[in-house]
Tab-separated table of C-alpha atoms in Angstrom:
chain	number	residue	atom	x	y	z
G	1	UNK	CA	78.911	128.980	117.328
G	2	UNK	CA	75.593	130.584	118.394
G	3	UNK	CA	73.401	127.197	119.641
G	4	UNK	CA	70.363	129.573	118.625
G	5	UNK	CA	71.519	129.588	115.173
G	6	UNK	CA	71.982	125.646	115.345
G	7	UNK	CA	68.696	125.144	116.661
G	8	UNK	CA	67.303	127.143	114.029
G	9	UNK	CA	69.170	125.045	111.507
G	10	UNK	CA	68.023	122.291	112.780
G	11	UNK	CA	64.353	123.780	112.957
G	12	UNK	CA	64.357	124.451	109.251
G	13	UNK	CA	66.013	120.882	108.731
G	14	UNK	CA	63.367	118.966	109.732
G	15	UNK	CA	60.426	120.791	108.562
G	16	UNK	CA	62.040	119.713	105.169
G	17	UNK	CA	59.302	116.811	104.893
G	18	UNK	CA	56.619	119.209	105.963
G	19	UNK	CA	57.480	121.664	103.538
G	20	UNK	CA	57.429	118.828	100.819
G	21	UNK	CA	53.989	117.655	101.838
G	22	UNK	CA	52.314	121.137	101.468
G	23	UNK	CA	53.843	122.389	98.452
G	24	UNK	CA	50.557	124.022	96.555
G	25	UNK	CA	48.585	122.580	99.346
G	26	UNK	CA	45.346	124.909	99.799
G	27	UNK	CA	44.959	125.835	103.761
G	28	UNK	CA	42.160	127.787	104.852
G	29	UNK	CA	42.620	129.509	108.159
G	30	UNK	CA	39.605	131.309	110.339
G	31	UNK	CA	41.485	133.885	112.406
G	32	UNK	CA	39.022	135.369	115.112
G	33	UNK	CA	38.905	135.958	118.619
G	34	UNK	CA	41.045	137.874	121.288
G	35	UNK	CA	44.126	137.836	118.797
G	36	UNK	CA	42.433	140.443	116.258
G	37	UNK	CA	42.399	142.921	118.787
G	38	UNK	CA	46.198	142.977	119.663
G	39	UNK	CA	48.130	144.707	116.847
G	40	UNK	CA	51.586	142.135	117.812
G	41	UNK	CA	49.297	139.166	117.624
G	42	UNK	CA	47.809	140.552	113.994
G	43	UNK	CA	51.421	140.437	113.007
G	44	UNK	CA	52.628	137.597	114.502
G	45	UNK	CA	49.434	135.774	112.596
G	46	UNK	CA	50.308	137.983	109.271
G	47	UNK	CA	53.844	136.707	109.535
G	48	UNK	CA	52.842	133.068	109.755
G	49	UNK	CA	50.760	133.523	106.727
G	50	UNK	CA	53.190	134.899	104.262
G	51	UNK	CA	55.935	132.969	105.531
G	52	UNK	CA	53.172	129.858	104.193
G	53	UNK	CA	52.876	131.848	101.175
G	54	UNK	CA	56.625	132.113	100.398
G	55	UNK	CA	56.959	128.172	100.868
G	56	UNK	CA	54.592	127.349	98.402
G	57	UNK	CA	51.340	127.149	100.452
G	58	UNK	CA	48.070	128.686	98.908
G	59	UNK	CA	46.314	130.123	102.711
G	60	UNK	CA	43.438	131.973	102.553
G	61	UNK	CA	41.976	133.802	105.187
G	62	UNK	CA	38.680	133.739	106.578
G	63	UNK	CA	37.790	136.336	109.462
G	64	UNK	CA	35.398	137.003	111.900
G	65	UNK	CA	34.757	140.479	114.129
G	66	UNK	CA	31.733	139.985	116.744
G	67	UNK	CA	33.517	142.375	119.189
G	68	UNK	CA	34.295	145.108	116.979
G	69	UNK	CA	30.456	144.351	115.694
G	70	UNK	CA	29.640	144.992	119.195
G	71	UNK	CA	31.376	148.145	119.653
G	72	UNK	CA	30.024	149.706	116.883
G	73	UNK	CA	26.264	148.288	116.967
G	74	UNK	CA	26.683	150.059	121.230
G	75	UNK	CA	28.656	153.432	119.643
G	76	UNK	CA	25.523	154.074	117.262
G	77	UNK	CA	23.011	153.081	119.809
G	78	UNK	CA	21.734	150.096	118.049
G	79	UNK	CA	19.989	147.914	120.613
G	80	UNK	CA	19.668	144.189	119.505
G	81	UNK	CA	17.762	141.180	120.339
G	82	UNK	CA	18.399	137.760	121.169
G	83	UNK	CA	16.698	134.533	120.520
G	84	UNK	CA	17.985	131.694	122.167
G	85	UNK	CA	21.600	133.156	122.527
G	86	UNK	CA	22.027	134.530	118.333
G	87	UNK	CA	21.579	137.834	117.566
G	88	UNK	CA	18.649	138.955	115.175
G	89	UNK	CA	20.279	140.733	112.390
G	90	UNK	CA	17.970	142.996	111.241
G	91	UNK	CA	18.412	145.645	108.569
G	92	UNK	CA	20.064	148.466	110.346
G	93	UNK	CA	22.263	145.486	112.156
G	94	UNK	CA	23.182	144.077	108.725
G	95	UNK	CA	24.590	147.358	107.436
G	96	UNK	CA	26.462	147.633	110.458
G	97	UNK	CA	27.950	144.487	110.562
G	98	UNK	CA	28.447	144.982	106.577
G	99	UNK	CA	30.790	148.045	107.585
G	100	UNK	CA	32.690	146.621	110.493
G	101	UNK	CA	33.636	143.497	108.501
G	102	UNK	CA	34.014	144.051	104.916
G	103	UNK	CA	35.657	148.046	105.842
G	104	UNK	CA	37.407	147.923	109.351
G	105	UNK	CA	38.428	144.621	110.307
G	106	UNK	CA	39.180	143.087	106.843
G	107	UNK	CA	41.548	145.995	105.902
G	108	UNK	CA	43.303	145.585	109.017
G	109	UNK	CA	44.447	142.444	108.278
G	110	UNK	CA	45.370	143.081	104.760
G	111	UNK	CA	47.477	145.754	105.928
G	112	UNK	CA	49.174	143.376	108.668
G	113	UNK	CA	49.488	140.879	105.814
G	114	UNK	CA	50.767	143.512	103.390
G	115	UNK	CA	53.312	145.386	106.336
G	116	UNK	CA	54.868	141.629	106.260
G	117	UNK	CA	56.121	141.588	102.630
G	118	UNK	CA	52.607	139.506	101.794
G	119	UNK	CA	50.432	140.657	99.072
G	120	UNK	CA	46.989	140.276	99.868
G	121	UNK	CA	43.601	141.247	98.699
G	122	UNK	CA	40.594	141.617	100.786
G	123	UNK	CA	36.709	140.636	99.398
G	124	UNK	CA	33.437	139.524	100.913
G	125	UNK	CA	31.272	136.478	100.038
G	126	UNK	CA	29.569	139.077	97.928
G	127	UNK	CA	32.370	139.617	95.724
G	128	UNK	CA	32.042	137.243	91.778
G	129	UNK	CA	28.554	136.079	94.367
G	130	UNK	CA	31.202	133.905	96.028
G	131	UNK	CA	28.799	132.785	98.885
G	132	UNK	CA	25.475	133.457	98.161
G	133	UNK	CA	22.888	132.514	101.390
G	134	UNK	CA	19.663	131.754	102.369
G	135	UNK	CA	18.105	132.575	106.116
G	136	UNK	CA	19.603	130.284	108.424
G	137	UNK	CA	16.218	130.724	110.641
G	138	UNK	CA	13.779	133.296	109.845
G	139	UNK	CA	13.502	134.320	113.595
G	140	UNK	CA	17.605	135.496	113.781
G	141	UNK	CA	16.642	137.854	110.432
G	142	UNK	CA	19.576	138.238	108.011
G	143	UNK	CA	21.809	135.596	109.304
G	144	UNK	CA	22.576	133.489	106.510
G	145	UNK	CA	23.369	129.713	105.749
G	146	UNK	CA	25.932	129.401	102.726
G	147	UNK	CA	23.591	127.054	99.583
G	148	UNK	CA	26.122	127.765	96.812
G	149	UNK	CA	29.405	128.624	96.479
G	150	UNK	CA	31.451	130.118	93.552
G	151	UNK	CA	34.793	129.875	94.563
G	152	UNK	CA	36.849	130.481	91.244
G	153	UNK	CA	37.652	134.200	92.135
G	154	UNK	CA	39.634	132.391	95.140
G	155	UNK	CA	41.622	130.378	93.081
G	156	UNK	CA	42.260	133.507	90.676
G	157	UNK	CA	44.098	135.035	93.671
G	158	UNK	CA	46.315	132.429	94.835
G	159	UNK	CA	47.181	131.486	91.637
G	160	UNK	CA	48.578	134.640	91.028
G	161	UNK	CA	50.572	134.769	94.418
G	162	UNK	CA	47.913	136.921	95.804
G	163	UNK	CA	46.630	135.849	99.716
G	164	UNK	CA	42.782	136.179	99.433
G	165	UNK	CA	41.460	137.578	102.919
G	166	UNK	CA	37.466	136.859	103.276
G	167	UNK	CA	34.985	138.981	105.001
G	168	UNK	CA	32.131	136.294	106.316
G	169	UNK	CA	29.071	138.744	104.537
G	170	UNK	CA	27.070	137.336	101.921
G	171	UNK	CA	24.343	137.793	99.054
G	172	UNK	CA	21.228	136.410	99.161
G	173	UNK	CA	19.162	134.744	96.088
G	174	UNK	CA	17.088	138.106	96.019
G	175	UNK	CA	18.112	140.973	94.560
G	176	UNK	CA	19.826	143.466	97.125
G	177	UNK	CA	20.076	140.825	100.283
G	178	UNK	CA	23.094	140.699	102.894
G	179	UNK	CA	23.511	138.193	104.771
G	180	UNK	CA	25.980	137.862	108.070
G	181	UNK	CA	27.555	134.877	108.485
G	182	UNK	CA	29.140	133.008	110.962
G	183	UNK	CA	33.069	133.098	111.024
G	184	UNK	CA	33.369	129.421	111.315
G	185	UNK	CA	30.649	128.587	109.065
G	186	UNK	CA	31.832	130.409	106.206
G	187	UNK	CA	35.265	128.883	106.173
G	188	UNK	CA	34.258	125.436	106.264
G	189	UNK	CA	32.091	126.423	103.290
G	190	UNK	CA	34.762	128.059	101.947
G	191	UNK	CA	37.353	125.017	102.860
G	192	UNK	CA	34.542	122.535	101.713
G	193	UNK	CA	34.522	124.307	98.200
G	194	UNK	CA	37.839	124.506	97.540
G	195	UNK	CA	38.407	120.821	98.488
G	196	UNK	CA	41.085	121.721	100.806
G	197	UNK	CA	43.862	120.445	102.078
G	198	UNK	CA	43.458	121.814	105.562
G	199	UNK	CA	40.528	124.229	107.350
G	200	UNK	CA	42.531	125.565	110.546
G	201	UNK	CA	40.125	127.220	113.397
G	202	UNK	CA	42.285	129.621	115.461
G	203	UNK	CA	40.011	129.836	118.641
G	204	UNK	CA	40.452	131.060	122.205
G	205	UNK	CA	41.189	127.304	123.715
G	206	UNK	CA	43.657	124.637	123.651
G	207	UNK	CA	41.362	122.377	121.243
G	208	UNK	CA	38.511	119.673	121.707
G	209	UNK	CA	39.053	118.614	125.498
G	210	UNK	CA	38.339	114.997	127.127
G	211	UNK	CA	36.364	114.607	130.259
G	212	UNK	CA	39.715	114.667	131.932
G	213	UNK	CA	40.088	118.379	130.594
G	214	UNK	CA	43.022	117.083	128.214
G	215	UNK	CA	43.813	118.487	124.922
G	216	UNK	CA	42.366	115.492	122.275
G	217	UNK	CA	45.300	115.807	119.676
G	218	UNK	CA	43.383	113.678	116.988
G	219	UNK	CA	39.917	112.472	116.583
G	220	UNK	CA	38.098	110.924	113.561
G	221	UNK	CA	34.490	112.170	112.675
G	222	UNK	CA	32.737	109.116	114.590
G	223	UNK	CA	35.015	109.863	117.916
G	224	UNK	CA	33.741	113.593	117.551
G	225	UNK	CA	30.046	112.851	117.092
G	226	UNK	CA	30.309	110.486	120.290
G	227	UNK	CA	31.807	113.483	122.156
G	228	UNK	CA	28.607	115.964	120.690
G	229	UNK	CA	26.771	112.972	121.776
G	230	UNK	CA	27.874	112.792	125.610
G	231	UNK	CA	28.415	116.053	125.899
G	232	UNK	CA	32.106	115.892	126.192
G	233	UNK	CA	31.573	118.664	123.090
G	234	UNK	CA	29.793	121.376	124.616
G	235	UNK	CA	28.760	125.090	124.391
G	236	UNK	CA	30.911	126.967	121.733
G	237	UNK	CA	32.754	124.118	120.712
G	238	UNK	CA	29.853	122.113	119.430
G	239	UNK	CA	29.049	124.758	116.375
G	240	UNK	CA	33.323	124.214	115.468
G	241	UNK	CA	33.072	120.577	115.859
G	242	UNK	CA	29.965	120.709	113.488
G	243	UNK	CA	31.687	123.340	111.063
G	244	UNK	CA	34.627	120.364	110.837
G	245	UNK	CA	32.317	117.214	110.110
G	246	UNK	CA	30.422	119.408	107.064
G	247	UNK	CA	34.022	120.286	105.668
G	248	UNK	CA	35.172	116.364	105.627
G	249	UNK	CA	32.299	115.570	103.995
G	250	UNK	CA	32.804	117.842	101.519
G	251	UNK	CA	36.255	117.004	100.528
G	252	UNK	CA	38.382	118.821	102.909
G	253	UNK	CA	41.914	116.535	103.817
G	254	UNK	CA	41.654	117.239	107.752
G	255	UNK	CA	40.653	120.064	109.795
G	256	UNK	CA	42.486	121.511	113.279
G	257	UNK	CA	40.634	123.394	116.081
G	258	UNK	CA	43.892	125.021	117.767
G	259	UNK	CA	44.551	127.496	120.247
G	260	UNK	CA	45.376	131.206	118.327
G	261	UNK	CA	46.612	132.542	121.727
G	262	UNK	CA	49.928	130.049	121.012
G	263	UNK	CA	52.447	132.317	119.280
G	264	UNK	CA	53.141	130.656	115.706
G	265	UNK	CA	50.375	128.323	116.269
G	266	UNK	CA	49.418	127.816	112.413
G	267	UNK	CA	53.528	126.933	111.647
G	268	UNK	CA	53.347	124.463	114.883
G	269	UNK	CA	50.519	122.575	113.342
G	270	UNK	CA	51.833	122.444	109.642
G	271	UNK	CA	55.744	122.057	110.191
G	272	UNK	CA	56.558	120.293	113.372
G	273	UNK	CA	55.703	116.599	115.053
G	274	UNK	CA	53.815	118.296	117.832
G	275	UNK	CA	51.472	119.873	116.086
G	276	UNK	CA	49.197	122.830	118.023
G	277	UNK	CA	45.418	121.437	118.729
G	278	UNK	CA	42.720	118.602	117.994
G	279	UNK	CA	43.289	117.401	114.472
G	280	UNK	CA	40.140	115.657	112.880
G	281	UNK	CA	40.294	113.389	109.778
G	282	UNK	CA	39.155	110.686	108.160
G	283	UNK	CA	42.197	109.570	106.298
G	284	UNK	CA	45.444	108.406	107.098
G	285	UNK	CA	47.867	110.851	107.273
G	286	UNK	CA	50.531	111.104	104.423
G	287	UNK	CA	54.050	113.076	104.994
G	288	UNK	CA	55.419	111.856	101.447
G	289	UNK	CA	56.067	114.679	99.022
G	290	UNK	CA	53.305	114.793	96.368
G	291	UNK	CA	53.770	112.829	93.488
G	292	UNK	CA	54.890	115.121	90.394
């Protein structure tokens, strides 16, 4: 016999507990970076969500699109400014980044999601005012910090077998505001919300590294602020680490920072021993099937 088809018996054979422990578990997943821009990674990543889907998982995906922003914002001669490193979203930035992520980028993944036998459904924060913002600092313009969330019109979807796909744009508390807002930031609000059982960051990099430049595969929330502290955290991983404290305090089970480069990396983290990045909780873990 085939010792492909064994292994893969074998696969499926221990994920068994796995499977168990996630049945109607709510995982939100932030899918960004180089992996949107590479039609077989989009449907590797759309595979890996449907096959959560079909095993009783309720994913929803949060997205992010800074390159394609960039494209655009350079194809219409927008020029923008910078204040210490963000971009100031002005008006005519807003509308642009508006169009790239609620209309090009957020389609695109529906469609991967939808090519894979998925159903999904794409909306904005704006949509039922699911995440309505204030300025996160007057100086960046209409960059928004998530102060309520109505997250009902989520739960709608998954509960009818639909995979909600979320475009990080927001209202404002005025009439007519948009707000863009960060990838990470909105699904940790989102996560946070929804009280979920996992908020999975798909970044460019193995996960939260030690001064050794090893791969720390599970923190609690006091280890991480030590390493924000020392500046073991640094650069672009200190707004992710930050995103993942806010979500634990607001109910979320555990949140991963893992590399989306790794083919299957989402299945890796939820259905095998090795798991795929830095895990960070602040509860024990539990592997029994949920109590009926």
């Amino acid at each position: 016999m085939n010792r492909d088809w064994i292994a893969t018996a074998r696969t499926l054979s221990e994920a068994l507990p796995y499977l168990q422990r996630y049945t109607g578990a709510v995982v939100v997943v932030k899918f960004g970076g180089n992996a949107m821009g590479d039609e077989k990674a989009m449907a590797d990543f759309a595979r890996d969500i449907v096959l959560m889907r079909q095993v009783g998982m309720n994913p929803v995906v949060v997205h992010g699109g800074g390159p394609m922003i960039n494209e655009l914002l350079a194809r219409l001669g927008i020029k923008s400014d910078w204040v210490r490193g963000k971009r100031v979203t002005d008006q005519a930035t807003v509308e642009v980044v508006e169009m790239v992520l609620s209309g090009l980028v957020n389609k695109r993944i529906v469609q991967a999601i939808n090519d894979q036998g998925g159903r999904a459904v794409g909306i904005s924060g704006k949509d039922d005012d699911m995440m309505v913002c204030e300025p996160d600092d007057p100086e960046l313009g209409f960059v928004g910090k998530p102060v309520e969330m109505n997250v009902q019109v989520l739960r709608d979807l998954y509960n009818a077998g639909i995979i909600p796909v979320v475009a990080p744009v927001a209202t404002g508390i005025n009439d007519n505001e948009t707000f863009n807002v960060n990838g990470d930031t909105a699904a940790g609000a989102i996560a946070g919300a929804l009280k979920a059982d996992r908020l999975l960051l798909l970044t460019d990099v193995a996960g939260v590294k030690n001064p050794a430049g090893e791969v720390v595969t599970q923190m609690s929330p006091d280890e991480v602020r030590g390493m924000i502290a020392d500046g073991t955290i640094a650069g672009g991983m200190i707004p992710k680490a930050e995103t993942a404290l806010k979500a634990l305090e607001e109910g979320v089970r555990a949140v991963v920072i893992l590399d989306g480069r790794v083919p299957n990396a989402c299945l890796l983290e939820l259905f095998t021993d090795h798991g795929a990045g830095s895990l960070i909780r602040s509860t024990e873990p539990r592997l029994k099937p949920r109590t009926r």
